mmCIF file of C-alpha atoms in Angstrom:
data_model
loop_
_atom_site.group_PDB
_atom_site.id
_atom_site.type_symbol
_atom_site.label_atom_id
_atom_site.label_comp_id
_atom_site.label_asym_id
_atom_site.label_seq_id
_atom_site.Cartn_x
_atom_site.Cartn_y
_atom_site.Cartn_z
ATOM 1 C CA MET A 1 0.000 0.000 0.000
ATOM 2 C CA LYS A 2 2.843 2.381 0.851
ATOM 3 C CA GLN A 3 4.374 1.584 -2.565
ATOM 4 C CA VAL A 4 1.148 2.619 -4.325
ATOM 5 C CA ILE A 5 0.925 5.822 -2.291
ATOM 6 C CA ARG A 6 4.565 6.675 -3.014
ATOM 7 C CA SER A 7 4.138 5.907 -6.709
ATOM 8 C CA GLY A 8 0.966 7.960 -6.826
ATOM 9 C CA MET A 9 2.671 10.850 -5.091
ATOM 10 C CA ALA A 10 5.594 10.677 -7.541
ATOM 11 C CA VAL A 11 3.234 10.742 -10.522
ATOM 12 C CA PHE A 12 1.283 13.598 -8.916
ATOM 13 C CA ALA A 13 4.507 15.567 -8.374
ATOM 14 C CA LEU A 14 5.467 15.024 -12.009
ATOM 15 C CA LEU A 15 2.075 16.179 -13.185
ATOM 16 C CA VAL A 16 2.057 19.240 -10.918
ATOM 17 C CA GLY A 17 5.549 20.138 -12.120
ATOM 18 C CA ALA A 18 4.478 19.600 -15.718
ATOM 19 C CA ALA A 19 1.371 21.770 -15.233
ATOM 20 C CA SER A 20 3.524 24.743 -14.276
ATOM 21 C CA LEU A 21 5.466 24.515 -17.580
ATOM 22 C CA PRO A 22 4.158 26.093 -20.791
ATOM 23 C CA ALA A 23 1.845 23.762 -22.741
ATOM 24 C CA GLN A 24 4.405 23.076 -25.468
ATOM 25 C CA ALA A 25 7.090 22.079 -22.923
ATOM 26 C CA ALA A 26 4.887 19.729 -20.887
ATOM 27 C CA PRO A 27 6.434 16.264 -20.835
ATOM 28 C CA LYS A 28 4.528 13.565 -22.661
ATOM 29 C CA LEU A 29 3.541 10.688 -20.411
ATOM 30 C CA VAL A 30 2.423 7.311 -21.774
ATOM 31 C CA PHE A 31 2.165 3.800 -20.453
ATOM 32 C CA ILE A 32 2.402 0.158 -21.443
ATOM 33 C CA ASN A 33 1.087 -3.021 -19.897
ATOM 34 C CA SER A 34 4.205 -5.168 -19.584
ATOM 35 C CA GLN A 35 2.185 -8.247 -18.590
ATOM 36 C CA ARG A 36 0.327 -8.065 -21.887
ATOM 37 C CA VAL A 37 3.558 -7.465 -23.810
ATOM 38 C CA MET A 38 5.145 -10.498 -22.111
ATOM 39 C CA ALA A 39 2.094 -12.626 -22.915
ATOM 40 C CA GLU A 40 1.757 -11.576 -26.550
ATOM 41 C CA ALA A 41 5.243 -10.728 -27.852
ATOM 42 C CA PRO A 42 6.257 -13.312 -30.484
ATOM 43 C CA GLU A 43 9.861 -13.609 -29.271
ATOM 44 C CA ILE A 44 8.737 -14.211 -25.698
ATOM 45 C CA GLN A 45 6.307 -16.896 -26.868
ATOM 46 C CA GLN A 46 9.072 -18.570 -28.888
ATOM 47 C CA ALA A 47 11.455 -18.390 -25.939
ATOM 48 C CA ARG A 48 8.858 -19.912 -23.623
ATOM 49 C CA SER A 49 8.196 -22.728 -26.087
ATOM 50 C CA ALA A 50 11.919 -23.462 -26.389
ATOM 51 C CA LEU A 51 12.262 -23.305 -22.615
ATOM 52 C CA GLN A 52 9.383 -25.730 -22.151
ATOM 53 C CA GLN A 53 11.072 -28.200 -24.528
ATOM 54 C CA GLU A 54 14.329 -27.808 -22.630
ATOM 55 C CA MET A 55 12.548 -28.414 -19.319
ATOM 56 C CA GLN A 56 11.032 -31.629 -20.679
ATOM 57 C CA ARG A 57 14.476 -32.767 -21.795
ATOM 58 C CA LEU A 58 15.908 -32.013 -18.355
ATOM 59 C CA GLU A 59 13.038 -33.808 -16.610
ATOM 60 C CA GLN A 60 13.771 -36.883 -18.720
ATOM 61 C CA GLN A 61 17.270 -36.924 -17.254
ATOM 62 C CA ILE A 62 16.011 -37.197 -13.688
ATOM 63 C CA ALA A 63 13.134 -39.617 -14.329
ATOM 64 C CA PRO A 64 15.328 -42.762 -14.363
ATOM 65 C CA LEU A 65 16.848 -41.805 -11.015
ATOM 66 C CA GLN A 66 13.398 -41.338 -9.512
ATOM 67 C CA THR A 67 12.221 -44.659 -10.935
ATOM 68 C CA SER A 68 15.297 -46.392 -9.557
ATOM 69 C CA TYR A 69 14.726 -44.866 -6.124
ATOM 70 C CA GLN A 70 11.066 -45.870 -6.154
ATOM 71 C CA THR A 71 12.006 -49.460 -7.052
ATOM 72 C CA MET A 72 14.619 -49.565 -4.288
ATOM 73 C CA LEU A 73 12.113 -48.193 -1.783
ATOM 74 C CA GLU A 74 9.419 -50.713 -2.726
ATOM 75 C CA GLN A 75 11.884 -53.598 -2.466
ATOM 76 C CA TYR A 76 13.056 -52.360 0.907
ATOM 77 C CA GLN A 77 9.492 -52.033 2.207
ATOM 78 C CA GLN A 78 8.636 -55.568 1.046
ATOM 79 C CA GLN A 79 11.767 -57.158 2.500
ATOM 80 C CA GLN A 80 12.470 -55.119 5.621
ATOM 81 C CA ALA A 81 10.640 -57.493 7.973
ATOM 82 C CA MET A 82 12.945 -60.327 6.958
ATOM 83 C CA MET A 83 16.174 -58.300 7.088
ATOM 84 C CA THR A 84 18.742 -58.313 9.795
ATOM 85 C CA PRO A 85 19.280 -54.974 11.535
ATOM 86 C CA GLU A 86 22.599 -54.640 9.674
ATOM 87 C CA ASN A 87 20.965 -55.236 6.240
ATOM 88 C CA ARG A 88 18.151 -52.841 7.096
ATOM 89 C CA ARG A 89 20.662 -50.123 8.021
ATOM 90 C CA GLU A 90 22.648 -50.707 4.796
ATOM 91 C CA ARG A 91 19.512 -50.470 2.641
ATOM 92 C CA GLN A 92 18.392 -47.321 4.463
ATOM 93 C CA GLN A 93 21.792 -45.787 3.795
ATOM 94 C CA ALA A 94 21.561 -46.793 0.129
ATOM 95 C CA LEU A 95 18.103 -45.216 -0.079
ATOM 96 C CA GLY A 96 19.422 -42.066 1.566
ATOM 97 C CA ALA A 97 22.353 -41.933 -0.868
ATOM 98 C CA LYS A 98 20.012 -42.394 -3.845
ATOM 99 C CA GLN A 99 17.721 -39.670 -2.509
ATOM 100 C CA GLN A 100 20.745 -37.373 -2.107
ATOM 101 C CA GLU A 101 21.825 -38.155 -5.675
ATOM 102 C CA ILE A 102 18.361 -37.214 -6.933
ATOM 103 C CA GLN A 103 18.402 -33.955 -4.986
ATOM 104 C CA GLU A 104 21.849 -33.043 -6.319
ATOM 105 C CA LYS A 105 20.829 -33.862 -9.892
ATOM 106 C CA ALA A 106 17.619 -31.844 -9.480
ATOM 107 C CA ALA A 107 19.612 -28.859 -8.193
ATOM 108 C CA GLU A 108 22.040 -29.175 -11.112
ATOM 109 C CA LEU A 109 19.177 -29.358 -13.600
ATOM 110 C CA GLU A 110 17.444 -26.386 -11.967
ATOM 111 C CA GLN A 111 20.620 -24.360 -12.387
ATOM 112 C CA LEU A 112 20.849 -25.406 -16.035
ATOM 113 C CA ALA A 113 17.201 -24.464 -16.543
ATOM 114 C CA GLN A 114 17.742 -21.017 -15.039
ATOM 115 C CA GLY A 115 20.723 -20.449 -17.306
ATOM 116 C CA LYS A 116 18.733 -21.576 -20.337
ATOM 117 C CA GLN A 117 15.840 -19.312 -19.340
ATOM 118 C CA GLN A 118 18.162 -16.331 -19.151
ATOM 119 C CA GLU A 119 19.807 -17.292 -22.450
ATOM 120 C CA LEU A 120 16.441 -17.544 -24.214
ATOM 121 C CA LEU A 121 14.633 -14.588 -22.651
ATOM 122 C CA GLU A 122 17.432 -12.027 -22.473
ATOM 123 C CA PRO A 123 17.501 -11.195 -26.217
ATOM 124 C CA ALA A 124 13.696 -10.970 -26.340
ATOM 125 C CA LEU A 125 13.593 -8.637 -23.336
ATOM 126 C CA ALA A 126 16.339 -6.509 -24.854
ATOM 127 C CA ARG A 127 14.330 -6.257 -28.074
ATOM 128 C CA ILE A 128 11.231 -5.173 -26.134
ATOM 129 C CA ASN A 129 13.220 -2.501 -24.313
ATOM 130 C CA THR A 130 14.712 -1.309 -27.615
ATOM 131 C CA VAL A 131 11.253 -0.989 -29.202
ATOM 132 C CA ILE A 132 9.935 0.940 -26.191
ATOM 133 C CA GLU A 133 12.965 3.257 -26.227
ATOM 134 C CA GLN A 134 12.580 3.822 -29.980
ATOM 135 C CA LEU A 135 8.931 4.773 -29.527
ATOM 136 C CA ARG A 136 9.809 7.059 -26.626
ATOM 137 C CA SER A 137 12.507 8.779 -28.644
ATOM 138 C CA GLU A 138 10.571 9.043 -31.931
ATOM 139 C CA ARG A 139 7.471 10.479 -30.335
ATOM 140 C CA GLY A 140 9.172 12.616 -27.709
ATOM 141 C CA TYR A 141 7.722 10.845 -24.696
ATOM 142 C CA ALA A 142 9.316 11.956 -21.448
ATOM 143 C CA PHE A 143 8.129 8.932 -19.462
ATOM 144 C CA VAL A 144 6.826 5.475 -20.263
ATOM 145 C CA PHE A 145 5.106 3.979 -17.240
ATOM 146 C CA ASP A 146 4.210 0.341 -16.721
ATOM 147 C CA VAL A 147 0.655 -0.143 -15.470
ATOM 148 C CA ALA A 148 1.431 -3.772 -14.616
ATOM 149 C CA GLY A 149 3.851 -2.504 -11.965
ATOM 150 C CA GLY A 150 0.944 -1.243 -9.896
ATOM 151 C CA GLY A 151 2.015 2.408 -9.644
ATOM 152 C CA VAL A 152 -0.654 3.761 -11.994
ATOM 153 C CA ILE A 153 -4.130 3.791 -10.544
ATOM 154 C CA ALA A 154 -6.001 5.345 -13.466
ATOM 155 C CA ALA A 155 -4.958 6.610 -16.888
ATOM 156 C CA ASP A 156 -6.428 7.763 -20.160
ATOM 157 C CA PRO A 157 -6.516 4.735 -22.515
ATOM 158 C CA ALA A 158 -5.360 7.038 -25.320
ATOM 159 C CA LEU A 159 -1.962 7.134 -23.587
ATOM 160 C CA ASP A 160 -1.569 3.334 -23.776
ATOM 161 C CA ILE A 161 1.151 2.435 -26.304
ATOM 162 C CA THR A 162 1.030 -1.325 -25.632
ATOM 163 C CA ASP A 163 -0.611 -2.063 -28.992
ATOM 164 C CA GLU A 164 2.056 -0.093 -30.860
ATOM 165 C CA VAL A 165 4.846 -1.895 -28.982
ATOM 166 C CA LEU A 166 3.282 -5.252 -29.879
ATOM 167 C CA ARG A 167 2.767 -4.203 -33.526
ATOM 168 C CA ARG A 168 6.443 -3.345 -33.843
ATOM 169 C CA LEU A 169 7.545 -6.549 -32.108
ATOM 170 C CA ARG A 170 5.363 -8.615 -34.464
ATOM 171 C CA ALA A 171 6.777 -6.759 -37.474
ATOM 172 C CA LEU A 172 10.326 -7.445 -36.287
ATOM 173 C CA ALA A 173 9.481 -11.122 -35.709
ATOM 174 C CA SER A 174 7.986 -11.495 -39.187
ATOM 175 C CA GLN A 175 11.093 -9.876 -40.713
ATOM 176 C CA GLY A 176 13.280 -12.343 -38.846
ATOM 177 C CA SER A 177 11.280 -15.374 -40.015
#
């Protein structure tokens, strides 16, 4: 709540400061909806699809370990009543070691997935930022706010440049295809 109040006060201060300037010098304020851009931008969709395929590939690497552990656990549960205390302890240790191996592999795969996510999304995010900056520069916008960030409570829909950002991103994607 404090964040919204602070953001609102900052926007209000900008607007009050802008109101005191001559009409021709008033800064142009516009906004985008970054959630919509992230959902609809072609490069982001392609990156997410590639990431999903990579995640499936990584999950396939850990599946055999999980199956092996499950088999070991079932065998242990079926045979534990007939085991000596020493055999029971050895099997428990083997189960613990297998569980540790799975956790380590999962952590390794998670790290790989994060790296792949960054590798796939970084160029797309850079392209989005470039398009927004180009629009800001071409049209002389002083500020481009993000309504998805929660700082804007109400705004004139005519100031929304989300559609233009998406149009340009789609045009760039079709040129690259």
